[in-house]
Amino acid sequence: MRWQKAIRAYITKQNYPLGVLVAFSGEVEDLESYPAPVTETSKNLNPGLKGRDIRDAFAEPNYHLLLVANEFKTGFDQPLLCAMYVDKKLGGIQAVQTLSRLNRAYPGKDTTYILDFVNDAGEVLKAFKTYYETAELEATTDPEKVFDLRSKLDAADWYDDFEVELVAKVELDPKGTQAQLQAAIAPVADRLLKRYKAAQAAKAAAEAQKDESAAQAARDALEALILFKGDMGAFIRLYAFLSQIFGYGNTDIEKRFMFYKRLIPLLEFGRERDQVDLSKVTLTHHSLSNTGTLPLHLDQGDSQKLPPMNATGSGSLQEKQKALLEEIIQMVN
């Protein structure tokens, strides 16, 4: 939003015939920009939309610049795009997907142009070479890991087969209703959320009484719940990938896939902010310097192979304070 106001002011000052749109999801509250929360369809933000989808409006001749943060980095098929100005770190498949928004043919479009302020050219080339011509895995992904994860999740004893069957039955029933699905999944979610809240209360009480043993037990309970949710996510990703290749012939696996997909969004443990909002760490002064135009030759040198899905579900919680401190130091530097 602030970028858009600054760019619009500059365009007006220079009297350029350029139209600007800004795209983002949800609602943003920034009193420095506008007195009330706005969405991308707000009249004072994108007055020319008039209820239309931003993709359709951007195709019109009176719009030339589209400002985005995460929106439209992938899946945005607009052949008119011919230039991109990048001011955020991109890596791996994200770099390939984002920059490839320009790779669309259109009559009269004979040049594409990228001005990148932050990314290393070698890293961008490395990302593209991974998917250039042929993408290969450096090793295979073990299909048995799905069964290992299932056993690990079942052993946590937060649900039973009946509850899994109930959710799967509603999912597979063409006449199943939203109320039936909610009734099937809500008891499991409620059980987990109440356990998390109880562990939080136990931790606070133990710390207040300086009972380190009880406090550690409560912390272990909280970590176990967070890891349980993470393992369900790992199961979903692994099964979604491997089921395209292997025929498991095991309906219990498929039913758990449905069950976990419904359960995960309900488990908003804690709701506290997990990390420092690093967008508030801003430079008050900066300078720009031309580092040159760099040709990146995809047909030279070796390409990287993609890693398989290994050690799935073997994660552990990292020391949050140390990780965040490292991130802050890196950003400040």
Coordinates of C-alpha atoms in Angstrom, one line a residue:
M1 CA 0.0 0.0 0.0
R2 CA 2.8 2.4 0.9
W3 CA 4.7 1.5 -2.3
Q4 CA 1.5 2.2 -4.3
K5 CA 1.1 5.6 -2.8
A6 CA 4.7 6.5 -3.4
I7 CA 4.7 5.3 -7.0
R8 CA 1.4 7.1 -7.7
A9 CA 2.8 10.3 -6.3
Y10 CA 5.9 10.0 -8.5
I11 CA 3.9 9.2 -11.6
T12 CA 1.7 12.2 -11.0
K13 CA 4.8 14.4 -10.4
Q14 CA 6.4 13.2 -13.7
N15 CA 3.1 13.4 -15.5
Y16 CA 3.5 9.8 -16.8
P17 CA 0.4 8.1 -18.4
L18 CA 0.7 5.0 -16.3
G19 CA -2.0 3.2 -14.2
V20 CA -1.1 1.3 -11.1
L21 CA -2.9 -1.6 -9.3
V22 CA -2.0 -3.2 -6.0
A23 CA -2.9 -6.8 -5.2
F24 CA -3.0 -8.6 -1.9
S25 CA -5.3 -11.0 -0.1
G26 CA -7.4 -10.3 3.0
E27 CA -7.6 -6.9 4.8
V28 CA -4.8 -4.6 5.8
E29 CA -4.9 -2.0 8.5
D30 CA -2.2 0.7 8.1
L31 CA -3.0 4.1 9.6
E32 CA 0.0 5.6 7.9
S33 CA -1.7 4.9 4.6
Y34 CA -5.4 5.0 5.2
P35 CA -7.6 5.9 8.2
A36 CA -9.6 2.6 8.0
P37 CA -8.7 -1.1 7.0
V38 CA -8.7 -1.7 3.2
T39 CA -8.8 -4.6 0.8
E40 CA -7.6 -4.7 -2.8
T41 CA -11.1 -3.8 -3.9
S42 CA -11.4 -0.7 -1.8
K43 CA -12.2 2.4 -3.8
N44 CA -9.4 4.6 -2.3
L45 CA -6.9 1.8 -3.1
N46 CA -7.9 0.5 -6.5
P47 CA -10.6 2.9 -7.6
G48 CA -10.8 1.6 -11.2
L49 CA -11.7 -2.0 -10.3
K50 CA -15.5 -1.3 -9.9
G51 CA -16.1 -4.8 -8.6
R52 CA -14.0 -6.6 -11.2
D53 CA -11.4 -9.2 -10.7
I54 CA -7.9 -7.6 -10.6
R55 CA -6.7 -10.0 -13.2
D56 CA -9.3 -8.7 -15.7
A57 CA -8.7 -5.1 -14.9
F58 CA -5.0 -5.4 -15.4
A59 CA -5.5 -6.6 -18.9
E60 CA -6.9 -3.2 -19.9
P61 CA -4.7 -0.7 -21.7
N62 CA -5.0 2.0 -18.9
Y63 CA -3.1 -0.2 -16.4
H64 CA 0.6 -0.8 -16.6
L65 CA 2.0 -1.6 -13.2
L66 CA 0.9 -4.3 -10.8
L67 CA 2.3 -4.2 -7.2
V68 CA 2.3 -7.5 -5.3
A69 CA 3.9 -9.0 -2.2
N70 CA 3.0 -12.7 -2.4
E71 CA -0.1 -12.5 -4.5
F72 CA 0.2 -13.7 -8.1
K73 CA 3.7 -15.0 -7.7
T74 CA 2.4 -18.4 -9.0
G75 CA -0.5 -19.4 -11.2
F76 CA -0.9 -15.9 -12.7
D77 CA -1.2 -16.3 -16.4
Q78 CA -1.1 -12.8 -17.9
P79 CA 0.8 -12.7 -21.3
L80 CA 1.0 -8.9 -21.3
L81 CA 3.6 -9.0 -18.5
C82 CA 7.0 -8.1 -19.9
A83 CA 9.0 -6.7 -17.0
M84 CA 9.5 -7.5 -13.4
Y85 CA 11.1 -5.5 -10.6
V86 CA 12.1 -7.7 -7.7
D87 CA 12.7 -6.4 -4.2
K88 CA 12.4 -9.6 -2.1
K89 CA 14.4 -12.8 -1.6
L90 CA 13.4 -15.6 -3.9
G91 CA 14.9 -19.1 -3.8
G92 CA 14.5 -22.5 -5.4
I93 CA 11.2 -23.3 -7.0
Q94 CA 9.7 -20.0 -5.7
A95 CA 12.3 -18.1 -7.9
V96 CA 11.5 -20.2 -10.9
Q97 CA 7.7 -19.8 -10.5
T98 CA 7.8 -16.1 -9.8
L99 CA 10.2 -15.0 -12.6
S100 CA 8.4 -17.4 -15.0
R101 CA 5.3 -15.2 -14.9
L102 CA 7.0 -13.3 -17.8
N103 CA 7.3 -16.5 -19.9
R104 CA 4.1 -16.0 -22.0
A105 CA 4.0 -15.1 -25.7
Y106 CA 2.0 -12.2 -27.0
P107 CA 1.9 -10.4 -30.4
G108 CA 4.5 -7.6 -30.3
K109 CA 6.2 -8.8 -27.2
D110 CA 9.8 -9.5 -28.1
T111 CA 11.6 -8.7 -24.9
T112 CA 11.3 -9.5 -21.2
Y113 CA 13.2 -7.6 -18.5
I114 CA 14.0 -8.3 -14.9
L115 CA 15.5 -5.7 -12.5
D116 CA 16.5 -7.5 -9.3
F117 CA 17.6 -5.5 -6.3
V118 CA 18.3 -8.3 -3.8
N119 CA 18.9 -11.8 -5.3
D120 CA 22.2 -13.3 -6.2
A121 CA 22.4 -14.1 -9.9
G122 CA 24.2 -17.4 -9.2
E123 CA 21.5 -18.6 -6.9
V124 CA 18.8 -17.7 -9.5
L125 CA 20.7 -19.6 -12.2
K126 CA 21.1 -22.6 -9.8
A127 CA 17.3 -22.6 -9.2
F128 CA 16.5 -22.6 -12.9
K129 CA 19.0 -25.2 -13.8
T130 CA 17.4 -27.7 -11.5
Y131 CA 14.3 -27.6 -13.7
Y132 CA 15.9 -26.9 -17.0
E133 CA 15.4 -29.7 -19.6
T134 CA 15.0 -32.6 -17.0
A135 CA 14.4 -32.4 -13.3
E136 CA 15.8 -35.4 -11.4
L137 CA 15.6 -36.8 -7.9
E138 CA 19.0 -37.5 -6.3
A139 CA 17.4 -40.6 -4.5
T140 CA 14.1 -42.3 -4.2
T141 CA 11.4 -41.6 -1.7
D142 CA 10.5 -44.7 0.3
P143 CA 6.8 -45.5 -0.1
E144 CA 6.8 -47.3 3.3
K145 CA 7.3 -43.9 5.1
V146 CA 3.5 -43.4 4.8
F147 CA 2.9 -46.5 7.0
D148 CA 5.6 -45.4 9.5
L149 CA 3.9 -42.0 9.8
R150 CA 0.5 -43.6 10.2
S151 CA 1.8 -45.8 13.1
K152 CA 3.4 -42.8 14.7
L153 CA 0.2 -40.7 14.6
D154 CA -2.0 -43.6 15.7
A155 CA 0.3 -44.2 18.7
A156 CA -0.2 -40.7 19.9
D157 CA -3.8 -41.9 20.8
W158 CA -5.6 -38.6 20.1
Y159 CA -8.2 -40.3 17.9
D160 CA -9.5 -43.8 17.2
D161 CA -10.5 -45.7 14.1
F162 CA -14.2 -45.0 14.6
E163 CA -13.6 -41.2 14.4
V164 CA -11.5 -41.6 11.3
E165 CA -14.2 -43.8 9.7
L166 CA -16.9 -41.2 10.6
V167 CA -15.1 -38.4 8.9
A168 CA -14.3 -40.5 5.8
K169 CA -17.9 -41.7 5.6
V170 CA -19.2 -38.1 5.4
E171 CA -16.5 -37.1 2.9
L172 CA -17.3 -40.0 0.6
D173 CA -21.1 -39.7 0.9
P174 CA -22.5 -37.6 -2.0
K175 CA -25.4 -36.6 0.3
G176 CA -23.1 -35.7 3.2
T177 CA -23.7 -32.3 4.8
Q178 CA -21.5 -29.7 6.4
A179 CA -23.3 -30.3 9.7
Q180 CA -22.4 -34.0 9.6
L181 CA -18.8 -33.2 8.8
Q182 CA -18.5 -30.7 11.7
A183 CA -20.1 -33.2 14.1
A184 CA -17.6 -35.8 13.1
I185 CA -14.4 -33.8 13.3
A186 CA -15.3 -31.3 16.1
P187 CA -14.9 -33.8 19.1
V188 CA -11.3 -34.6 18.1
A189 CA -10.3 -31.0 17.5
D190 CA -11.9 -30.0 20.8
R191 CA -10.0 -32.7 22.6
L192 CA -6.7 -31.5 21.3
L193 CA -7.4 -27.8 21.8
K194 CA -8.5 -28.4 25.4
R195 CA -5.4 -30.4 26.1
Y196 CA -3.2 -27.7 24.7
K197 CA -4.9 -25.0 26.8
A198 CA -4.6 -27.2 29.9
A199 CA -0.9 -27.7 29.3
Q200 CA -0.5 -24.0 28.9
A201 CA -2.2 -23.3 32.2
A202 CA -0.2 -26.1 33.9
K203 CA 3.0 -24.5 32.6
A204 CA 2.1 -21.0 33.8
A205 CA 1.1 -22.4 37.2
A206 CA 4.3 -24.4 37.6
E207 CA 6.5 -21.5 36.5
A208 CA 4.7 -19.3 39.0
Q209 CA 5.4 -21.8 41.8
K210 CA 9.0 -22.4 40.5
D211 CA 8.3 -26.1 40.1
E212 CA 10.7 -26.8 37.2
S213 CA 9.8 -30.5 37.0
A214 CA 6.1 -29.7 36.5
A215 CA 6.9 -26.9 34.1
Q216 CA 9.1 -29.2 32.0
A217 CA 6.3 -31.8 31.9
A218 CA 3.9 -29.1 30.7
R219 CA 6.4 -27.9 28.0
D220 CA 6.8 -31.5 26.8
A221 CA 3.0 -31.8 26.5
L222 CA 2.8 -28.6 24.4
E223 CA 5.7 -29.7 22.2
A224 CA 4.1 -33.1 21.7
L225 CA 0.9 -31.5 20.4
I226 CA 2.7 -29.2 18.1
L227 CA 4.7 -32.1 16.6
F228 CA 1.6 -34.1 16.3
K229 CA 0.1 -31.4 14.1
G230 CA 3.3 -31.2 12.1
D231 CA 3.4 -34.9 11.6
M232 CA -0.2 -34.8 10.2
G233 CA 0.9 -32.2 7.7
A234 CA 3.9 -34.3 6.7
F235 CA 1.6 -37.3 6.2
I236 CA -0.7 -35.3 3.9
R237 CA 2.2 -34.0 1.8
L238 CA 3.9 -37.4 1.6
Y239 CA 0.7 -39.3 0.7
A240 CA -0.4 -36.7 -1.8
F241 CA 2.9 -37.2 -3.6
L242 CA 3.4 -40.9 -3.4
S243 CA -0.2 -41.9 -4.1
Q244 CA 0.3 -40.5 -7.6
I245 CA 2.9 -43.2 -8.2
F246 CA 2.1 -46.1 -5.9
G247 CA -1.1 -48.0 -5.5
Y248 CA -1.3 -48.6 -1.8
G249 CA -4.5 -50.6 -1.9
N250 CA -5.1 -49.6 1.7
T251 CA -8.2 -47.6 2.4
D252 CA -7.2 -46.9 6.0
I253 CA -4.3 -44.7 4.6
E254 CA -6.7 -42.8 2.3
K255 CA -9.2 -42.3 5.1
R256 CA -6.5 -40.8 7.4
F257 CA -5.5 -38.5 4.6
M258 CA -9.1 -37.1 4.5
F259 CA -9.2 -37.1 8.3
Y260 CA -6.0 -35.1 8.8
K261 CA -6.8 -32.6 6.1
R262 CA -10.0 -31.7 7.9
L263 CA -8.4 -31.7 11.4
I264 CA -5.3 -29.6 10.8
P265 CA -7.0 -26.3 10.0
L266 CA -9.0 -26.5 13.3
L267 CA -5.9 -26.8 15.5
E268 CA -4.9 -23.1 16.0
F269 CA -2.7 -23.8 19.0
G270 CA -2.0 -20.8 21.1
R271 CA -2.8 -18.2 18.5
E272 CA 0.2 -16.2 19.7
R273 CA 2.5 -14.7 17.0
D274 CA 5.2 -17.3 16.3
Q275 CA 7.9 -14.9 15.3
V276 CA 9.0 -11.3 15.4
D277 CA 7.4 -9.1 12.7
L278 CA 10.6 -8.4 10.8
S279 CA 8.8 -5.9 8.5
K280 CA 9.1 -3.4 11.3
V281 CA 12.9 -3.5 10.9
T282 CA 13.4 -0.9 8.2
L283 CA 16.4 1.1 7.0
T284 CA 16.1 4.9 7.2
H285 CA 18.7 5.4 4.5
H286 CA 19.8 3.4 1.5
S287 CA 21.5 3.8 -1.8
L288 CA 21.3 2.1 -5.1
S289 CA 24.2 1.0 -7.3
N290 CA 24.3 -0.6 -10.7
T291 CA 25.9 -4.0 -10.4
G292 CA 25.7 -4.7 -14.1
T293 CA 23.7 -6.9 -16.5
L294 CA 24.5 -10.6 -16.0
P295 CA 23.9 -13.3 -18.7
L296 CA 22.7 -16.6 -17.0
H297 CA 23.5 -19.5 -19.3
L298 CA 21.2 -22.5 -18.5
D299 CA 23.1 -24.9 -20.9
Q300 CA 26.4 -24.5 -19.1
G301 CA 27.6 -26.3 -16.0
D302 CA 26.0 -29.0 -13.9
S303 CA 22.4 -28.8 -12.6
Q304 CA 21.3 -29.7 -9.1
K305 CA 19.1 -32.7 -8.4
L306 CA 16.0 -32.5 -6.3
P307 CA 16.2 -34.1 -2.8
P308 CA 13.7 -36.9 -2.1
M309 CA 11.2 -36.8 0.8
N310 CA 13.4 -38.3 3.5
A311 CA 13.1 -38.3 7.3
T312 CA 9.4 -37.3 7.0
G313 CA 7.8 -37.0 10.4
S314 CA 11.1 -37.1 12.3
G315 CA 11.0 -33.4 13.1
S316 CA 11.6 -31.9 16.5
L317 CA 10.9 -28.4 17.8
Q318 CA 13.8 -26.0 17.4
E319 CA 14.9 -23.6 20.1
K320 CA 12.6 -20.7 19.1
Q321 CA 14.4 -17.9 20.8
K322 CA 17.8 -18.7 19.3
A323 CA 16.3 -19.1 15.8
L324 CA 14.5 -15.8 16.0
L325 CA 17.6 -14.0 17.3
E326 CA 19.7 -15.3 14.4
E327 CA 17.0 -14.1 12.0
I328 CA 16.9 -10.6 13.6
I329 CA 20.7 -10.3 13.6
Q330 CA 20.8 -11.3 9.9
M331 CA 18.1 -8.8 9.0
V332 CA 19.8 -5.9 10.9
N333 CA 23.1 -6.7 9.3

